[in-house]
């Protein structure tokens, strides 16, 4: 979980992923390093190389907000990653409450059940399925890890069949898990998930090391469902204000599309 030096680990990972041409750095000779050099990031951010090296090595852990913004610009970070970098620079130690099972509001459950033609699930911070309506359960049913979307992607033997665009799904899943980890990096259940997947899945281990971070917001996703075949669905992810860390994810098909017909068929099979 990179708990000893999270700021330095993040900076190094993002530096090694950014290509010189993406940062406007001229390339005049063969390079022996991946991505940018430390001195190049320092120059782009307007700080000394020595100071930047100390940040990566963990000898300096609390850069100012201005320096964080300059580093974010130098590393071409997106909005979620910028916010994450600020949290790493100014970590807030929360008093840990006793571990307890996350619960979904009964009002939210009733609202979801009132959508018989719309799959909906509630995800926790670790992307585990806390609740789902009838069609939401049917969409993910039949897998070894139907109740845990991270394990479904990386450990389920049917994952690459279920997700035709598995590579993209894998990248976004790890980035979403990173976003959840940023809110509480010491969560023992989150540490357990990351540890298990790092041991059992080389693709997860590789993607986790990239330090991509991206909140789950909206996307178009393809599924190959064992009962109704191909589905192309658009989802919107909504934060649950009454339960920080929970997300309500709602899926829809284009009106009149084959996916809408397949979703309707799935609903009738489920009702039957």
Coordinates of N, CA and C in Angstrom, one line a residue, residues 40-233:
X40 N 14.4 17.0 -14.7 CA 13.4 17.6 -15.6 C 12.1 18.0 -15.0
X41 N 11.6 17.1 -14.1 CA 10.4 17.4 -13.3 C 10.7 18.7 -12.4
X42 N 11.8 18.7 -11.8 CA 12.2 19.9 -10.9 C 12.2 21.2 -11.7
X43 N 12.8 21.1 -12.9 CA 12.8 22.3 -13.8 C 11.4 22.7 -14.2
X44 N 10.6 21.8 -14.6 CA 9.2 22.1 -15.0 C 8.4 22.7 -13.9
X45 N 8.7 22.2 -12.7 CA 7.9 22.7 -11.5 C 8.5 23.9 -10.9
X46 N 9.7 24.3 -11.3 CA 10.3 25.5 -10.7 C 10.9 25.3 -9.3
X47 N 11.3 24.1 -9.0 CA 12.0 23.8 -7.7 C 13.4 23.3 -8.0
X48 N 14.2 23.2 -7.0 CA 15.5 22.7 -7.2 C 15.5 21.2 -7.3
X49 N 16.5 20.7 -8.0 CA 16.6 19.2 -8.1 C 16.8 18.5 -6.8
X50 N 17.6 19.1 -5.9 CA 17.8 18.6 -4.6 C 16.5 18.5 -3.8
X51 N 15.7 19.5 -3.9 CA 14.4 19.5 -3.2 C 13.5 18.4 -3.7
X52 N 13.4 18.3 -5.0 CA 12.6 17.3 -5.6 C 13.0 15.9 -5.3
X53 N 14.3 15.7 -5.3 CA 14.9 14.4 -4.9 C 14.5 14.0 -3.5
X54 N 14.5 15.0 -2.6 CA 14.1 14.8 -1.2 C 12.7 14.4 -1.1
X55 N 11.8 15.0 -1.9 CA 10.4 14.6 -1.9 C 10.2 13.2 -2.3
X56 N 10.9 12.8 -3.4 CA 10.8 11.4 -3.8 C 11.3 10.4 -2.8
X57 N 12.4 10.8 -2.1 CA 13.0 9.9 -1.2 C 12.3 9.9 0.2
X58 N 11.4 10.8 0.4 CA 10.7 10.8 1.7 C 11.4 11.6 2.7
X59 N 12.4 12.4 2.3 CA 13.1 13.2 3.3 C 12.5 14.6 3.5
X60 N 11.6 14.9 2.6 CA 10.7 16.1 2.6 C 9.3 15.6 2.3
X61 N 8.4 15.8 3.2 CA 7.0 15.2 3.1 C 5.9 16.1 3.0
X62 N 6.1 17.4 3.2 CA 5.0 18.4 3.3 C 5.3 19.6 2.4
X63 N 5.3 19.5 1.1 CA 5.5 20.6 0.2 C 4.3 21.6 0.4
X64 N 4.5 22.8 0.1 CA 3.4 23.8 0.1 C 2.4 23.5 -1.0
X65 N 1.2 24.1 -0.8 CA 0.2 24.0 -1.8 C 0.6 24.5 -3.2
X66 N 1.4 25.6 -3.2 CA 1.9 26.1 -4.4 C 2.8 25.1 -5.1
X67 N 3.7 24.5 -4.4 CA 4.6 23.5 -4.9 C 3.9 22.3 -5.4
X68 N 2.9 21.9 -4.7 CA 2.0 20.7 -5.1 C 1.4 21.0 -6.5
X69 N 0.8 22.2 -6.6 CA 0.2 22.6 -7.9 C 1.2 22.6 -9.0
X70 N 2.4 23.1 -8.7 CA 3.4 23.2 -9.7 C 3.9 21.8 -10.1
X71 N 4.0 20.9 -9.2 CA 4.3 19.5 -9.5 C 3.2 18.8 -10.3
X72 N 2.0 19.1 -9.9 CA 0.8 18.5 -10.7 C 0.8 19.0 -12.1
X73 N 1.2 20.3 -12.3 CA 1.2 20.8 -13.7 C 2.4 20.1 -14.5
X74 N 3.5 20.0 -13.8 CA 4.7 19.4 -14.4 C 4.4 18.0 -14.9
X75 N 3.7 17.3 -14.0 CA 3.4 15.8 -14.3 C 2.1 15.6 -15.1
X76 N 1.5 16.7 -15.5 CA 0.3 16.6 -16.4 C -0.8 15.8 -15.7
X77 N -1.0 16.0 -14.4 CA -2.0 15.2 -13.7 C -3.4 15.7 -13.9
X78 N -4.4 14.8 -14.0 CA -5.8 15.1 -14.1 C -6.3 15.5 -12.7
X79 N -7.6 16.0 -12.7 CA -8.2 16.6 -11.6 C -8.1 15.7 -10.3
X80 N -8.6 14.4 -10.5 CA -8.6 13.5 -9.4 C -7.2 13.3 -8.8
X81 N -6.2 13.2 -9.7 CA -4.8 12.9 -9.3 C -4.3 14.1 -8.6
X82 N -4.7 15.3 -9.0 CA -4.2 16.6 -8.3 C -4.7 16.6 -6.9
X83 N -6.0 16.3 -6.7 CA -6.6 16.3 -5.4 C -5.9 15.2 -4.5
X84 N -5.6 14.1 -5.1 CA -4.9 13.0 -4.4 C -3.5 13.5 -3.9
X85 N -2.8 14.2 -4.8 CA -1.5 14.7 -4.5 C -1.5 15.7 -3.3
X86 N -2.5 16.5 -3.3 CA -2.7 17.4 -2.2 C -2.9 16.7 -0.9
X87 N -3.7 15.6 -1.0 CA -4.0 14.8 0.3 C -2.7 14.2 0.8
X88 N -1.9 13.7 -0.2 CA -0.6 13.1 0.2 C 0.3 14.1 0.9
X89 N 0.3 15.3 0.4 CA 1.2 16.4 1.0 C 0.7 16.9 2.3
X90 N -0.6 16.8 2.6 CA -1.2 17.2 3.8 C -2.2 16.1 4.4
X91 N -1.6 15.0 4.8 CA -2.5 13.9 5.2 C -3.2 14.2 6.5
X92 N -4.4 13.8 6.6 CA -5.2 14.0 7.8 C -5.4 12.7 8.5
X93 N -4.9 12.6 9.7 CA -5.0 11.4 10.4 C -6.4 11.3 11.1
X94 N -7.2 10.3 10.7 CA -8.6 10.2 11.2 C -8.5 9.2 12.4
X95 N -9.4 9.5 13.3 CA -9.5 8.5 14.4 C -10.3 7.3 13.9
X96 N -9.7 6.1 14.0 CA -10.3 5.0 13.4 C -11.4 4.4 14.3
X97 N -12.6 4.3 13.7 CA -13.7 3.8 14.4 C -13.6 2.2 14.4
X98 N -14.3 1.6 15.2 CA -14.3 0.1 15.2 C -14.9 -0.4 13.9
X99 N -14.3 -1.5 13.4 CA -14.7 -2.0 12.1 C -16.1 -2.5 12.2
X100 N -16.9 -2.1 11.2 CA -18.3 -2.6 11.2 C -18.8 -2.6 9.7
X101 N -19.8 -3.5 9.5 CA -20.3 -3.7 8.2 C -21.0 -2.4 7.7
X102 N -20.6 -2.1 6.4 CA -21.3 -0.9 5.8 C -22.7 -1.3 5.5
X103 N -23.6 -0.3 5.8 CA -25.0 -0.5 5.5 C -25.5 0.5 4.5
X104 N -26.5 0.1 3.7 CA -27.1 0.9 2.8 C -28.5 1.4 3.3
X105 N -28.7 2.7 3.1 CA -30.0 3.3 3.6 C -31.2 2.5 3.0
X106 N -32.1 2.2 3.9 CA -33.4 1.5 3.5 C -34.1 2.4 2.4
X107 N -34.1 3.7 2.5 CA -34.7 4.6 1.6 C -34.1 4.4 0.2
X108 N -32.8 4.3 0.2 CA -32.1 4.1 -1.1 C -32.4 2.8 -1.7
X109 N -32.5 1.7 -0.9 CA -32.9 0.4 -1.4 C -34.3 0.4 -2.0
X110 N -35.2 1.1 -1.3 CA -36.6 1.2 -1.9 C -36.6 1.9 -3.2
X111 N -35.8 3.0 -3.3 CA -35.8 3.7 -4.5 C -35.2 2.9 -5.7
X112 N -34.2 2.1 -5.4 CA -33.6 1.2 -6.4 C -34.6 0.2 -6.9
X113 N -35.3 -0.4 -5.9 CA -36.2 -1.5 -6.3 C -37.4 -0.9 -7.1
X114 N -37.6 0.4 -7.1 CA -38.6 1.0 -7.9 C -38.2 1.2 -9.3
X115 N -37.0 0.8 -9.7 CA -36.5 0.9 -11.1 C -36.4 -0.5 -11.7
X116 N -37.5 -1.1 -12.0 CA -37.5 -2.5 -12.5 C -36.8 -2.7 -13.8
X117 N -36.6 -1.7 -14.6 CA -36.0 -1.8 -15.9 C -34.6 -1.2 -16.0
X118 N -34.1 -0.8 -14.8 CA -32.8 -0.1 -14.7 C -31.9 -0.8 -13.7
X119 N -30.8 -1.4 -14.2 CA -29.8 -2.0 -13.2 C -29.2 -0.9 -12.3
X120 N -29.1 -1.2 -11.1 CA -28.5 -0.3 -10.1 C -27.8 -1.0 -9.0
X121 N -26.6 -0.6 -8.7 CA -25.9 -1.2 -7.6 C -25.3 -0.1 -6.7
X122 N -25.1 -0.4 -5.4 CA -24.4 0.4 -4.5 C -23.0 -0.2 -4.2
X123 N -21.9 0.6 -4.5 CA -20.6 0.1 -4.2 C -20.0 0.8 -3.0
X124 N -19.2 0.0 -2.3 CA -18.4 0.6 -1.2 C -17.1 1.1 -1.6
X125 N -16.3 1.6 -0.7 CA -15.1 2.3 -1.0 C -14.1 1.3 -1.7
X126 N -14.2 0.0 -1.4 CA -13.3 -1.0 -2.0 C -14.0 -1.6 -3.2
X127 N -15.0 -1.0 -3.8 CA -15.7 -1.5 -5.0 C -16.4 -2.8 -4.8
X128 N -16.7 -3.1 -3.5 CA -17.5 -4.3 -3.3 C -19.0 -3.9 -3.4
X129 N -19.9 -4.8 -3.8 CA -21.3 -4.6 -4.0 C -22.0 -4.7 -2.7
X130 N -22.4 -3.5 -2.2 CA -23.2 -3.5 -0.9 C -24.6 -3.8 -1.1
X131 N -25.2 -3.4 -2.2 CA -26.6 -3.7 -2.5 C -26.8 -3.6 -4.0
X132 N -27.9 -4.2 -4.5 CA -28.3 -4.1 -5.9 C -29.8 -4.3 -6.0
X133 N -30.4 -3.7 -7.0 CA -31.8 -4.1 -7.3 C -31.8 -5.4 -8.1
X134 N -33.0 -5.8 -8.4 CA -33.1 -7.1 -9.1 C -32.4 -7.2 -10.4
X135 N -32.5 -6.2 -11.2 CA -31.8 -6.2 -12.5 C -30.3 -6.0 -12.3
X136 N -29.9 -5.2 -11.3 CA -28.5 -5.0 -11.0 C -27.8 -6.3 -10.6
X137 N -28.5 -7.1 -9.8 CA -28.0 -8.4 -9.4 C -27.9 -9.4 -10.6
X138 N -28.9 -9.3 -11.5 CA -28.9 -10.2 -12.6 C -27.8 -9.8 -13.6
X139 N -27.4 -8.5 -13.7 CA -26.3 -8.1 -14.6 C -25.0 -8.8 -14.2
X140 N -24.7 -8.9 -12.9 CA -23.4 -9.4 -12.5 C -23.5 -10.8 -11.9
X141 N -24.7 -11.4 -12.0 CA -24.8 -12.8 -11.4 C -24.1 -13.8 -12.2
X142 N -23.8 -14.9 -11.5 CA -23.2 -16.1 -12.2 C -21.7 -16.2 -12.2
X143 N -21.1 -15.3 -11.4 CA -19.6 -15.3 -11.4 C -19.1 -15.7 -10.0
X144 N -17.9 -16.1 -9.9 CA -17.3 -16.5 -8.6 C -17.2 -15.3 -7.7
X145 N -17.1 -14.1 -8.2 CA -16.9 -12.9 -7.4 C -18.0 -11.8 -7.8
X146 N -19.2 -12.2 -8.0 CA -20.3 -11.3 -8.4 C -20.4 -10.1 -7.4
X147 N -20.1 -10.3 -6.2 CA -20.3 -9.3 -5.2 C -19.1 -8.4 -4.9
X148 N -18.1 -8.5 -5.7 CA -16.8 -7.7 -5.5 C -16.2 -7.4 -6.9
X149 N -16.4 -6.2 -7.3 CA -16.1 -5.9 -8.7 C -14.6 -5.9 -9.0
X150 N -13.7 -5.6 -8.0 CA -12.3 -5.7 -8.2 C -11.8 -7.1 -8.3
X151 N -12.3 -8.0 -7.4 CA -11.9 -9.4 -7.5 C -12.6 -10.0 -8.8
X152 N -13.7 -9.6 -9.2 CA -14.4 -10.1 -10.4 C -13.5 -9.8 -11.6
X153 N -12.9 -8.6 -11.7 CA -12.1 -8.2 -12.8 C -10.8 -9.0 -12.8
X154 N -10.1 -9.2 -11.7 CA -8.8 -9.7 -11.7 C -8.6 -11.2 -11.3
X155 N -9.7 -11.7 -10.6 CA -9.5 -13.1 -10.1 C -10.5 -14.0 -10.7
X156 N -11.6 -13.5 -11.2 CA -12.7 -14.4 -11.8 C -12.2 -15.0 -13.1
X157 N -12.4 -16.3 -13.2 CA -11.9 -17.0 -14.5 C -12.8 -16.5 -15.7
X158 N -13.9 -16.0 -15.5 CA -14.8 -15.5 -16.6 C -14.6 -14.1 -16.9
X159 N -13.7 -13.4 -16.3 CA -13.7 -11.9 -16.4 C -13.4 -11.4 -17.8
X160 N -12.5 -12.0 -18.5 CA -12.2 -11.5 -19.8 C -13.3 -11.8 -20.9
X161 N -14.1 -12.8 -20.6 CA -15.2 -13.1 -21.4 C -16.4 -12.2 -21.1
X162 N -16.6 -11.9 -19.8 CA -17.7 -11.0 -19.4 C -17.4 -9.6 -19.8
X163 N -16.2 -9.1 -19.7 CA -15.8 -7.8 -20.1 C -15.0 -7.8 -21.4
X164 N -15.6 -7.6 -22.6 CA -14.9 -7.7 -23.9 C -13.8 -6.7 -23.9
X165 N -13.9 -5.5 -23.2 CA -12.9 -4.5 -23.2 C -12.1 -4.6 -21.9
X166 N -11.6 -5.8 -21.6 CA -11.1 -6.1 -20.2 C -9.9 -5.2 -19.9
X167 N -9.0 -4.9 -20.8 CA -7.9 -4.1 -20.5 C -8.3 -2.7 -20.0
X168 N -9.2 -2.1 -20.7 CA -9.7 -0.7 -20.2 C -10.4 -0.8 -18.9
X169 N -11.2 -1.9 -18.7 CA -11.9 -2.0 -17.5 C -10.9 -2.2 -16.3
X170 N -9.9 -3.0 -16.6 CA -8.9 -3.2 -15.5 C -8.2 -1.9 -15.1
X171 N -7.8 -1.1 -16.1 CA -7.1 0.2 -15.8 C -8.1 1.1 -14.9
X172 N -9.3 1.2 -15.3 CA -10.3 2.0 -14.6 C -10.6 1.5 -13.3
X173 N -10.7 0.2 -13.1 CA -11.0 -0.4 -11.8 C -9.9 -0.1 -10.8
X174 N -8.6 -0.3 -11.2 CA -7.5 0.0 -10.3 C -7.5 1.5 -9.9
X175 N -7.7 2.3 -10.9 CA -7.7 3.8 -10.7 C -8.8 4.2 -9.7
X176 N -10.0 3.5 -9.8 CA -11.1 3.8 -8.9 C -10.8 3.3 -7.5
X177 N -10.1 2.1 -7.4 CA -9.7 1.6 -6.1 C -8.7 2.5 -5.5
X178 N -7.8 3.1 -6.3 CA -6.8 4.0 -5.7 C -7.5 5.3 -5.2
X179 N -8.6 5.7 -5.9 CA -9.3 6.9 -5.4 C -10.0 6.6 -4.0
X180 N -10.5 5.4 -3.9 CA -11.1 5.0 -2.6 C -10.0 4.9 -1.5
X181 N -8.8 4.4 -1.9 CA -7.7 4.2 -0.9 C -7.2 5.5 -0.4
X182 N -7.3 6.6 -1.3 CA -6.8 7.9 -0.9 C -7.6 8.5 0.3
X183 N -8.9 8.1 0.4 CA -9.7 8.6 1.5 C -9.4 8.0 2.8
X184 N -8.9 6.7 2.8 CA -8.5 6.1 4.1 C -7.5 5.0 3.8
X185 N -6.2 5.4 3.6 CA -5.2 4.5 3.2 C -4.8 3.4 4.2
X186 N -5.3 3.6 5.5 CA -5.0 2.7 6.6 C -6.1 1.7 6.8
X187 N -7.1 1.7 6.0 CA -8.2 0.8 6.1 C -7.7 -0.6 6.0
X188 N -7.9 -1.5 7.1 CA -7.3 -2.8 7.0 C -7.9 -3.7 6.0
X189 N -9.2 -3.5 5.7 CA -9.8 -4.3 4.7 C -9.3 -4.0 3.3
X190 N -9.1 -2.7 3.1 CA -8.5 -2.3 1.8 C -7.1 -2.8 1.6
X191 N -6.3 -2.8 2.7 CA -4.9 -3.3 2.6 C -5.0 -4.8 2.3
X192 N -6.0 -5.5 2.9 CA -6.1 -6.9 2.6 C -6.4 -7.2 1.2
X193 N -7.3 -6.4 0.6 CA -7.7 -6.6 -0.8 C -6.5 -6.3 -1.7
X194 N -5.7 -5.2 -1.5 CA -4.6 -4.9 -2.3 C -3.5 -6.0 -2.1
X195 N -3.3 -6.5 -0.9 CA -2.3 -7.5 -0.7 C -2.6 -8.8 -1.4
X196 N -3.9 -9.2 -1.3 CA -4.3 -10.5 -2.0 C -4.2 -10.4 -3.5
X197 N -4.6 -9.3 -4.1 CA -4.6 -9.1 -5.5 C -3.2 -8.9 -6.0
X198 N -2.3 -8.3 -5.2 CA -0.9 -8.1 -5.6 C -0.2 -9.5 -5.7
X199 N -0.6 -10.4 -4.9 CA 0.0 -11.8 -4.9 C -0.6 -12.6 -6.0
X200 N -1.9 -12.5 -6.2 CA -2.6 -13.4 -7.1 C -2.7 -13.0 -8.5
X201 N -2.5 -11.7 -8.8 CA -2.7 -11.1 -10.1 C -1.6 -10.2 -10.6
X202 N -0.8 -10.7 -11.6 CA 0.3 -9.9 -12.1 C -0.2 -8.6 -12.8
X203 N -1.4 -8.7 -13.5 CA -1.9 -7.4 -14.1 C -2.3 -6.4 -13.1
X204 N -2.9 -6.9 -12.0 CA -3.2 -5.9 -10.9 C -2.0 -5.3 -10.3
X205 N -1.0 -6.1 -10.0 CA 0.3 -5.6 -9.4 C 0.9 -4.6 -10.3
X206 N 0.9 -4.8 -11.6 CA 1.5 -3.9 -12.6 C 0.7 -2.6 -12.6
X207 N -0.6 -2.7 -12.7 CA -1.4 -1.5 -12.7 C -1.4 -0.7 -11.4
X208 N -1.4 -1.4 -10.3 CA -1.3 -0.7 -9.0 C -0.1 0.1 -8.9
X209 N 1.0 -0.3 -9.5 CA 2.3 0.4 -9.4 C 2.3 1.7 -10.2
X210 N 1.3 1.8 -11.1 CA 1.3 3.0 -11.9 C 0.7 4.2 -11.1
X211 N 0.0 4.0 -10.1 CA -0.6 5.1 -9.3 C -1.6 5.9 -10.0
X212 N -2.3 5.3 -11.0 CA -3.4 6.0 -11.6 C -4.5 6.2 -10.6
X213 N -5.1 7.3 -10.6 CA -6.2 7.6 -9.7 C -7.3 8.3 -10.4
X214 N -8.5 7.7 -10.3 CA -9.7 8.3 -11.1 C -11.0 7.9 -10.4
X215 N -11.8 8.9 -10.0 CA -13.1 8.6 -9.5 C -14.0 7.9 -10.5
X216 N -14.8 7.0 -10.1 CA -15.8 6.4 -11.0 C -16.9 7.4 -11.2
X217 N -17.1 7.9 -12.4 CA -18.1 8.9 -12.7 C -19.1 8.5 -13.7
X218 N -18.7 8.4 -15.0 CA -19.6 7.9 -16.0 C -18.7 7.3 -17.2
X219 N -19.4 6.3 -17.9 CA -18.6 5.6 -18.9 C -19.6 4.8 -19.7
X220 N -19.2 4.4 -20.8 CA -19.9 3.4 -21.6 C -19.1 2.0 -21.5
X221 N -19.8 1.0 -21.1 CA -19.1 -0.3 -20.9 C -19.9 -1.4 -21.6
X222 N -19.1 -2.3 -22.1 CA -19.6 -3.5 -22.8 C -19.6 -4.7 -21.9
X223 N -20.6 -5.5 -22.0 CA -20.7 -6.8 -21.2 C -21.0 -7.9 -22.2
X224 N -20.6 -9.1 -21.9 CA -21.0 -10.3 -22.6 C -21.7 -11.2 -21.6
X225 N -23.0 -11.0 -21.5 CA -23.7 -11.7 -20.4 C -24.0 -13.1 -20.8
X226 N -23.9 -14.1 -19.9 CA -24.1 -15.5 -20.3 C -25.5 -15.8 -20.7
X227 N -26.5 -15.0 -20.3 CA -27.9 -15.3 -20.6 C -28.4 -14.6 -21.9
X228 N -28.0 -13.3 -22.0 CA -28.6 -12.5 -23.1 C -27.6 -11.9 -24.1
X229 N -26.3 -12.3 -23.9 CA -25.3 -11.9 -24.9 C -24.8 -10.5 -24.7
X230 N -24.4 -9.8 -25.8 CA -23.8 -8.5 -25.8 C -24.7 -7.4 -25.2
X231 N -24.1 -6.6 -24.4 CA -24.8 -5.5 -23.8 C -23.8 -4.3 -23.9
X232 N -24.3 -3.2 -24.4 CA -23.5 -1.9 -24.3 C -24.3 -0.9 -23.4
X233 N -23.8 -0.6 -22.2 CA -24.6 0.2 -21.3 C -23.8 1.4 -20.9

